[in-house]
Coordinates of C-alpha atoms and ligand atoms in Angstrom, one line a residue:
X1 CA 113.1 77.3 116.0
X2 CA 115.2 79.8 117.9
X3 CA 117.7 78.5 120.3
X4 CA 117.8 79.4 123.8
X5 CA 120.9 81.5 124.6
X6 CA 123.2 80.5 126.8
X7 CA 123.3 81.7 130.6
X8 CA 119.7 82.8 129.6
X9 CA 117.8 80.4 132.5
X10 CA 120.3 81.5 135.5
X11 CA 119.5 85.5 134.4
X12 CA 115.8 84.3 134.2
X13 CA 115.8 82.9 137.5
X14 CA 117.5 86.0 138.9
X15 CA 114.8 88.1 137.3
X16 CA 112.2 86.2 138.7
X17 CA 113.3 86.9 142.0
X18 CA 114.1 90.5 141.5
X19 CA 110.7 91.3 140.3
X20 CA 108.8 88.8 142.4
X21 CA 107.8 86.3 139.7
X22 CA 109.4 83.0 141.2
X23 CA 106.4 80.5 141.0
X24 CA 104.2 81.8 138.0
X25 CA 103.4 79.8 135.6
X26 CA 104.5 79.7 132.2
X27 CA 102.1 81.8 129.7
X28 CA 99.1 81.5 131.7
X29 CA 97.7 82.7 134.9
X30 CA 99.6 83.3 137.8
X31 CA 98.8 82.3 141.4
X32 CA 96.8 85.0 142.4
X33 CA 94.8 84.8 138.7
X34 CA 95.8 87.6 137.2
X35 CA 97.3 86.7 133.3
X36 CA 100.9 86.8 133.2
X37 CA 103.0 86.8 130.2
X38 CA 105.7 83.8 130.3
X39 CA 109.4 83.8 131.5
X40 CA 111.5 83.6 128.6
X41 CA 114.0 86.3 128.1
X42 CA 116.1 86.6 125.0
X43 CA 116.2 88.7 121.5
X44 CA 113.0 89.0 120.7
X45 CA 111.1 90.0 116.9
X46 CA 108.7 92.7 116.5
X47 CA 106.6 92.7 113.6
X48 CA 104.7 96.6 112.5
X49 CA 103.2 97.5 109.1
X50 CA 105.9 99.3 107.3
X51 CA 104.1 102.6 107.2
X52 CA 103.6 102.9 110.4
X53 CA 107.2 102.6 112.1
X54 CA 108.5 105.8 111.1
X55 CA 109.0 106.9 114.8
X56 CA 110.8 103.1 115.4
X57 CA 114.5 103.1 114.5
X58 CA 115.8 105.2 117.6
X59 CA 113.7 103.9 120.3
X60 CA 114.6 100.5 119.1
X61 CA 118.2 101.5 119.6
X62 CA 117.5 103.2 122.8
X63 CA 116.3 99.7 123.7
X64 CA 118.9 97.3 122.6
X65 CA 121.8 99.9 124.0
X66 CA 120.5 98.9 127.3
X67 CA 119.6 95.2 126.6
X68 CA 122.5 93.2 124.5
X69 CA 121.1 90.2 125.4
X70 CA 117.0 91.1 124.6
X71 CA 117.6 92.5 121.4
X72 CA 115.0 93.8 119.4
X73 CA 114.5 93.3 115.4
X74 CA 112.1 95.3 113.2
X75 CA 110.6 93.4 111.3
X76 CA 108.5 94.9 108.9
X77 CA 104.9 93.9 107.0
X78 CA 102.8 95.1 104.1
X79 CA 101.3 98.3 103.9
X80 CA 98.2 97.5 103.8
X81 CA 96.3 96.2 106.7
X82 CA 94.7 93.2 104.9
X83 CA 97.9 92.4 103.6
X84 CA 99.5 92.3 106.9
X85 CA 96.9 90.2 108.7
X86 CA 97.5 87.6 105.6
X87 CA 100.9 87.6 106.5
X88 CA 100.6 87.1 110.4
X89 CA 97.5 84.7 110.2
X90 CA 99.8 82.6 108.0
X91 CA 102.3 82.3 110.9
X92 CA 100.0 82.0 113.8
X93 CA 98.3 79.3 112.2
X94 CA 101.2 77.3 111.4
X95 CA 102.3 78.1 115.4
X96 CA 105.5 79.5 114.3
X97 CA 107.7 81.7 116.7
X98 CA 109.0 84.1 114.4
X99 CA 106.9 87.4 115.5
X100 CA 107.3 88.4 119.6
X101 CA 105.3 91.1 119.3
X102 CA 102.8 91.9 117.4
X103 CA 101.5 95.7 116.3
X104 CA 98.3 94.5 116.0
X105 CA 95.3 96.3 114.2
X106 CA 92.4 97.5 116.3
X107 CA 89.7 95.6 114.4
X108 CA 92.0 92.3 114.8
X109 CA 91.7 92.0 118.6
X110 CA 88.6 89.4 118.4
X111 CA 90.3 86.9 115.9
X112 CA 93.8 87.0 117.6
X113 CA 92.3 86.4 120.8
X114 CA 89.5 83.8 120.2
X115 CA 92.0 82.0 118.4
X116 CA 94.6 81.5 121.0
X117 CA 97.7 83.3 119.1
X118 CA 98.1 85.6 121.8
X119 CA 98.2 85.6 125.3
X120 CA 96.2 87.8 128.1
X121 CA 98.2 90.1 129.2
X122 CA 98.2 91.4 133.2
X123 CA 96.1 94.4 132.9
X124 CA 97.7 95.9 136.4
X125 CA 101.0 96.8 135.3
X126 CA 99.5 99.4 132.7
X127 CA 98.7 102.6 133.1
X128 CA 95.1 101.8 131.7
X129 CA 93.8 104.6 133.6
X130 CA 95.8 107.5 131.6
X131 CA 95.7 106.1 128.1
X132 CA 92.6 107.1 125.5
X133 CA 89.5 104.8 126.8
X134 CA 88.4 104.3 123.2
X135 CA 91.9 102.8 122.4
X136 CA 92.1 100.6 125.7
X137 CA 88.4 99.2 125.1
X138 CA 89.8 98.1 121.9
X139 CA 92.7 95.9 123.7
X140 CA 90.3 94.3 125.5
X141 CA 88.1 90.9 124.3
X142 CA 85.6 88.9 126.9
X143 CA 86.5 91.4 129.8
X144 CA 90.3 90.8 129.3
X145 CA 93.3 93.0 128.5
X146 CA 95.2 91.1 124.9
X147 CA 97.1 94.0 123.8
X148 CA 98.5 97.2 124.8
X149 CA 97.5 100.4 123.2
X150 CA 100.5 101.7 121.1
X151 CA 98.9 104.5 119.0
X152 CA 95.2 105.6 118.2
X153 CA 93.8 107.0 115.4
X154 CA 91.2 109.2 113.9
X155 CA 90.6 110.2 110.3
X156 CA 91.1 114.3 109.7
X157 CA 90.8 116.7 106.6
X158 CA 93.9 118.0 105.0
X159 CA 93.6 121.0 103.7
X160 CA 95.4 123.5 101.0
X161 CA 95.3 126.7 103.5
X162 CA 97.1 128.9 101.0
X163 CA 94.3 127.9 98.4
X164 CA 91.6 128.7 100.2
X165 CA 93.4 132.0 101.8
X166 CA 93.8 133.2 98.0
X167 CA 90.3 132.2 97.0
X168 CA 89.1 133.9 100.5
X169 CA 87.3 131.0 101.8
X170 CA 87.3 129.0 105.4
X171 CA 87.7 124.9 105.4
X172 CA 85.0 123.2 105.0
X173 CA 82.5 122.3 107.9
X174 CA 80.1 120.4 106.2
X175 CA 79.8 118.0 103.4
X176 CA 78.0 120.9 101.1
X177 CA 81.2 123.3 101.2
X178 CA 83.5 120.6 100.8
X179 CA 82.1 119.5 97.4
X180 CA 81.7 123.3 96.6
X181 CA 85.0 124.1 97.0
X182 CA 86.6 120.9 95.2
X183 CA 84.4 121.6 92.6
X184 CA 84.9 125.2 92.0
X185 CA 88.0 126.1 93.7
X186 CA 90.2 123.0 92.9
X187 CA 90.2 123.0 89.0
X188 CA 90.6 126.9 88.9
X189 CA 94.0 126.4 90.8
X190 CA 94.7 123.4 88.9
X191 CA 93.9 121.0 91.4
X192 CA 91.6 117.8 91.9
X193 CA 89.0 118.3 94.7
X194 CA 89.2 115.3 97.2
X195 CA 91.0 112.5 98.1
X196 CA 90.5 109.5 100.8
X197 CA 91.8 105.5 100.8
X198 CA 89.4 104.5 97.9
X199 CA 91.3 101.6 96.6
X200 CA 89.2 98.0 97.3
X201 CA 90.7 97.0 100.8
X202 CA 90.4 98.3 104.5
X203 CA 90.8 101.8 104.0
X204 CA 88.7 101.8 101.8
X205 CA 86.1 100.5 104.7
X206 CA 87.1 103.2 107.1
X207 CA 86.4 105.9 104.4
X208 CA 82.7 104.5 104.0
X209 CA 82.7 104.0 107.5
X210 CA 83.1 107.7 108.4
X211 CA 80.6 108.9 105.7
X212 CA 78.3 106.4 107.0
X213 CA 78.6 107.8 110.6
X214 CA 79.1 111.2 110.2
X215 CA 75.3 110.9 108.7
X216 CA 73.9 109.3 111.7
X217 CA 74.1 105.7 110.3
X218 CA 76.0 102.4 111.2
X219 CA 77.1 99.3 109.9
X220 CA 76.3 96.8 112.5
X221 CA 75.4 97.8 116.1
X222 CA 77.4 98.4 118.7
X223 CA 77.7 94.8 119.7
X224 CA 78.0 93.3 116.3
X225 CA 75.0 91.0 116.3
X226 CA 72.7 93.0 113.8
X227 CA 73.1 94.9 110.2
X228 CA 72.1 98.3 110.3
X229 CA 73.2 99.4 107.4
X230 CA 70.5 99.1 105.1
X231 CA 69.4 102.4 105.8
X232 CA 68.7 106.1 104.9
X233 CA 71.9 107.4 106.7
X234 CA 74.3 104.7 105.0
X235 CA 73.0 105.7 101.5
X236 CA 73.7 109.4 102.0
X237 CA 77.2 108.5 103.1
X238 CA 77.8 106.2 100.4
X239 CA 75.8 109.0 97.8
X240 CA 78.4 111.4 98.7
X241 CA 81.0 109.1 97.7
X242 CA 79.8 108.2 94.5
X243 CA 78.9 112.3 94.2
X244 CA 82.4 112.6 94.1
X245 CA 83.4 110.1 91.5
X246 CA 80.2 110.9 88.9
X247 CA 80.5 114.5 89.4
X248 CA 84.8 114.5 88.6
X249 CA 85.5 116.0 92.2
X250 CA 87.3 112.7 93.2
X251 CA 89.2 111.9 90.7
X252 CA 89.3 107.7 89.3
X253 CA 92.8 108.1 90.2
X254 CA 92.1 107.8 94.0
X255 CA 90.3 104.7 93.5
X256 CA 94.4 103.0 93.2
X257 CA 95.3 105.0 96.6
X258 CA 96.0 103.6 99.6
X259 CA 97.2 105.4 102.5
X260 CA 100.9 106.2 101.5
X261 CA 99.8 106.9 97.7
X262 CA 96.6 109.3 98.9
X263 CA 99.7 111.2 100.9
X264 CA 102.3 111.5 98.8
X265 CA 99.2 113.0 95.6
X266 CA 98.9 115.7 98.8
X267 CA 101.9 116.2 99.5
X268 CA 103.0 116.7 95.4
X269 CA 100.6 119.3 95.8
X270 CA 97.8 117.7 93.2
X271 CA 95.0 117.9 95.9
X272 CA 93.0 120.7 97.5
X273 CA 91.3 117.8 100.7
X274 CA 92.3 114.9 101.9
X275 CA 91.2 112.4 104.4
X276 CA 93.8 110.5 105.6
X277 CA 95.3 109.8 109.5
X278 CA 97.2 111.8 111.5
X279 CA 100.4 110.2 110.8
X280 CA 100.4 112.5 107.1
X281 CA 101.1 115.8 109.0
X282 CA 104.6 114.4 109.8
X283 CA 105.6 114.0 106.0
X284 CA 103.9 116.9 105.1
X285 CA 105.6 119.1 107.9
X286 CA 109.1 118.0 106.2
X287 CA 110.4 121.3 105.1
X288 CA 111.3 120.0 101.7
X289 CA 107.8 119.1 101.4
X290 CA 106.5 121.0 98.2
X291 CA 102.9 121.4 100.4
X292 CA 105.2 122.7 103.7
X293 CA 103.3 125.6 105.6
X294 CA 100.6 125.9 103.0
X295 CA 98.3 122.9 104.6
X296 CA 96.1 122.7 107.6
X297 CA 93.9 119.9 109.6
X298 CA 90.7 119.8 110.7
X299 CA 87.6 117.3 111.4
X300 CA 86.3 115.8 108.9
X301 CA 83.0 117.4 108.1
X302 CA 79.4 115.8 107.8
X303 CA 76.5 116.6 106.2
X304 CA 75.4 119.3 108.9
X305 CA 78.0 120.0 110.5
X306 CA 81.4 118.2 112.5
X307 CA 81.8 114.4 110.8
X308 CA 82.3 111.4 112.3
X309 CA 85.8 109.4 112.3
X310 CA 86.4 105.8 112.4
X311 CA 88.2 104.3 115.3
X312 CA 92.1 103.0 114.1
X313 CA 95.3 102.5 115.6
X314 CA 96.9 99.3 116.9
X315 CA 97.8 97.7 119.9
X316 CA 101.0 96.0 120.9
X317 CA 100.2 92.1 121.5
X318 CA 102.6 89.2 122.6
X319 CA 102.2 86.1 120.5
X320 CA 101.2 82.6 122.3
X321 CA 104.0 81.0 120.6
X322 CA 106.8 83.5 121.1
X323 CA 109.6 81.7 123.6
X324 CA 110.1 84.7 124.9
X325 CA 107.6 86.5 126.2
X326 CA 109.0 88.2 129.3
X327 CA 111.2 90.2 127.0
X328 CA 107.9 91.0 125.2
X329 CA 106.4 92.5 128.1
X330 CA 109.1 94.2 129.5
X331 CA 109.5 95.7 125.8
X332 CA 106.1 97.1 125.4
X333 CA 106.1 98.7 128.6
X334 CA 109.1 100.6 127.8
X335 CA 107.3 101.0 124.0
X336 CA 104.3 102.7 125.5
X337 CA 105.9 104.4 128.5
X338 CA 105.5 108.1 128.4
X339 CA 108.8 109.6 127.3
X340 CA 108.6 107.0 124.1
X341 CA 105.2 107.5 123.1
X342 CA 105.6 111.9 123.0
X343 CA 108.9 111.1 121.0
X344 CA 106.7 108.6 118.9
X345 CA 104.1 111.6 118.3
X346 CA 107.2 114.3 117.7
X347 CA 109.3 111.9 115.3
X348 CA 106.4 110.4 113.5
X349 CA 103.0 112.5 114.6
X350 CA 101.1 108.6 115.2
X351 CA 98.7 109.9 117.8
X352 CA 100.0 108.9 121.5
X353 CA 97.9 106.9 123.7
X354 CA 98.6 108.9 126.6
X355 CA 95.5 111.7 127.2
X356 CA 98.2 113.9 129.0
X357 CA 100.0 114.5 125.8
X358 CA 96.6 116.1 124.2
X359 CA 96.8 118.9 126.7
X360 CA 100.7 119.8 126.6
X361 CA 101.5 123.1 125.7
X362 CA 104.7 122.8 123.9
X363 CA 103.1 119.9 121.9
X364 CA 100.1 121.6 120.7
X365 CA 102.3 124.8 119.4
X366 CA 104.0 121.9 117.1
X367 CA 101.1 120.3 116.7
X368 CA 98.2 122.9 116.9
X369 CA 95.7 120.0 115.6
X370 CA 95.7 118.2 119.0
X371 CA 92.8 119.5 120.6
X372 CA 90.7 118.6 117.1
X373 CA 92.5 115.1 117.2
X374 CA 91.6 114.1 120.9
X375 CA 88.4 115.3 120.5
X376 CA 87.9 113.3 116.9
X377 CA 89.3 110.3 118.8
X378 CA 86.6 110.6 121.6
X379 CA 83.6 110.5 119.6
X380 CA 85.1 108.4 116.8
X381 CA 83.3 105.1 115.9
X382 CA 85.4 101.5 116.2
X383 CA 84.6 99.4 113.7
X384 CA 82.8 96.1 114.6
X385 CA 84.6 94.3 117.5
X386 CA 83.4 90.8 115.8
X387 CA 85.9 87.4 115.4
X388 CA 84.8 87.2 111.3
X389 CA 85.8 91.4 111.4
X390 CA 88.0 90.8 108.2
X391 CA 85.6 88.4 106.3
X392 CA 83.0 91.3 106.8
X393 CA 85.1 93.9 105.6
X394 CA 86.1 92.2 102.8
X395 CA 82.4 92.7 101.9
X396 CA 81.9 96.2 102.9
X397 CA 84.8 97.1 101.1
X398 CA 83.8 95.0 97.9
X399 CA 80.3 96.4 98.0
X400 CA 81.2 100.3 98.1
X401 CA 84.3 99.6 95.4
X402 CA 81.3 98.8 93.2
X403 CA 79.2 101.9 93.7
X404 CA 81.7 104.2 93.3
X405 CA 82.7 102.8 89.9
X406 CA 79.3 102.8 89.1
X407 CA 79.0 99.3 88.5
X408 CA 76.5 99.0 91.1
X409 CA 73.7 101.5 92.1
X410 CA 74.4 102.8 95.8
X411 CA 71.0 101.2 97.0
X412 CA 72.0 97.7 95.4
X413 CA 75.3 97.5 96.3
X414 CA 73.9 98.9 100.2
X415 CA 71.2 95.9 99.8
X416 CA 73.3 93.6 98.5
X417 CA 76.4 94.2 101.2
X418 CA 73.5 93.9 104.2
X419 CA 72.6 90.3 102.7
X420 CA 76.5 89.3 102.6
X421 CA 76.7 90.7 106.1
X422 CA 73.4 89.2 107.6
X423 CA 75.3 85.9 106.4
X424 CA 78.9 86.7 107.8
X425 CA 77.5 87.7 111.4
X426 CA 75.1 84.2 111.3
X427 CA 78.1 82.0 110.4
X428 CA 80.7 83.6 113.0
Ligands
GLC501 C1 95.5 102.6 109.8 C2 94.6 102.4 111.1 C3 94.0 101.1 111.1 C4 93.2 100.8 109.9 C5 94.1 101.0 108.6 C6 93.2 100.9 107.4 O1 96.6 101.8 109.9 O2 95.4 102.7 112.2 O3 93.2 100.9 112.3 O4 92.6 99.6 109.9 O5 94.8 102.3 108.7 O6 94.0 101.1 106.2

């Protein structure tokens, strides 16, 4: 357990005063019912998947600089998003204090919160109102505010611009010209076709998730009480998939990637498309990047036209069992506050949470995508706000792994995924 330092309870007291907090209560609600993190003040740890804290190191310096005594640590957790949530559940059950603050997953908010391992946080000192509303409805559970958005997220194309300039095409606006040009034009510039997250975990869900939507299908409704995806719609997207593998325009290879991997095969320059998040066009826009000024982003495409992306991003939580959670608070409003979160999109290209930054001029000649981006955000799916979220993954993710190395047929493993999740939403 951490030790409280000294002096801290005479600077928390004058604090309290200064910003009118004397007679809250701890971690709970205060007198007028609004949720209030709780008064302990002190170094605090914050816990972020390693590949997404690119944009982290100075901020976090800007921050300690200015608070010796509420010092920040990074500390850092798998790549992968199940892997991370192994690692946190592990601690949260076992009530430990070693994360403050959490970079939590957007499809995590319903298990964190029904569970007690973090604490409702008071909605009116955010700027709700100017962030992204897809990425504040995902903070919220039960009508309450959990988290904080930090960044959103929406999967885009990649594309090899110089390729297609040579072999005098446009990118791809539908599902038909994609698999065209990875077929034809790929190979004949030495190239595979197409890459996504295709290894067996979340990603992997996101990528079957998009193709799902961007044909008109779903999963589970909006509300996460029935399986929908049984379904014409679902099997196209999951047929354009396994397209790819059978017909050699996704090469087996990209069943290993997850996001880091999938970006660094782009960014050797193996790959003509990718789908991947917006955080890619950071690495690729280094200058010793071997794909530098030869790529370009769009929307994904669908089968008829402008795809559908899935819903990611995280949001910045405080855990129930950190000692000191007025740090925490004051820490993620200075994380998501507006000079932090354009720097956190110009060091690291996460997409900000802040709808102003879409629209700035000077940002959108750096990052010309923007417009696209907002616009893929706003009419990108979430996944299923639902307590069991990861349980049912697990079995989306398990299911489509199967039909794309062909050890199930796309209607059986579609058949046999609704049946797992028919179970999953009944049990939760
Ligand atoms: C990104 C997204 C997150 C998603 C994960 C899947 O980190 O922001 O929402 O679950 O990728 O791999």
């Amino acid at each position: 357990m951490r030790r409280a330092m000294p002096g801290i309870a005479v600077l928390t007291a004058a604090l309290m005063l200064a910003a009118g907090l004397a007679g809250c209560t701890a971690s709970g609600a205060a007198p007028d019912g609004t949720a209030t993190a709780g008064d302990g003040i002190g170094p605090i740890t914050f816990a972020i998947g390693k590949d997404n804290s690119s944009w982290l190191p100075s901020i976090i310096s800007g921050w300690n600089q200015g608070h010796p005594d509420q010092k920040v640590t990074l500390l850092l957790l798998p790549e992968a998003a199940n892997d991370q949530l192994a690692q946190l559940v592990a601690n949260l059950q076992a009530k430990s204090d070693l994360y403050d603050v959490i970079d939590m997953d957007v499809i995590w908010t319903a298990e964190f919160a029904s569970n007690g391992w973090i604490i409702p946080l008071p909605q009116g000192q955010f700027p709700l109102g100017d962030f992204l509303k897809p990425a504040v409805d995902t903070a919220m559970y039960q009508g309450r505010l959990y988290a904080v958005p930090d960044y959103s997220n929406a999967d885009l194309l990649y594309y090899r611009k110089d390729i297609l300039a040579k072999a005098g095409k446009q990118p791809p606006r539908t599902w038909a010209q994609l698999q065209q040009l990875a077929k034809t034009v790929a190979p004949k510039y030495g190239l595979y076709g197409y890459a996504g997250t295709f290894a067996q975990y979340e990603g992997l869900t996101v990528n079957f998730a998009s193709a799902v939507q961007s044909a008109g299908g779903s999963i589970l409704s909006p509300e996460g009480t029935r399986v929908t995806v049984n379904s014409a719609p679902a099997l196209q997207g999951l047929q354009f998939l396994v397209d790819g593998f059978q017909q050699g325009w996704i090469p087996p290879v990209a069943l290993t990637y997850e996001e880091e991997s999938a970006q660094d095969a782009f960014a050797d320059g193996r790959f003509l498309f990718l789908d991947n998040w917006p955080d890619v066009y950071a690495a690729l826009s280094k200058q010793d990047s071997p794909v530098y000024g030869k790529f370009g982003v769009t929307a994904l495409p669908g089968p008829a036209g402008m795809g559908s992306s899935s819903l990611g991003g995280a949001n910045l939580a405080i855990s129930s069992y950190s000692q000191h959670q007025r740090t925490a608070l004051d820490f993620i409003k200075y994380l998501t506050d507006l000079p932090n979160e354009r720097q956190m999109l110009e060091t690291g290209s996460f997409p900000p949470v802040w709808t102003q930054l879409y629209t700035d001029k000077s940002l959108i000649r750096s990052h010309p995508y923007l417009p696209v981006l907002e616009q893929a955000i706003n009419s990108a799916r979430p996944r299923p706000a639902i307590t069991n979220y990861d349980q049912a993954s697990l079995a989306i993710s398990s299911a489509v792994y199967q039909a794309l190395t062909q050890q199930k047929k796309p209607q059986q493993a579609l058949t046999e995924m609704a049946g797992q999740l028919t179970q999953i939403i009944r049990d939760g």
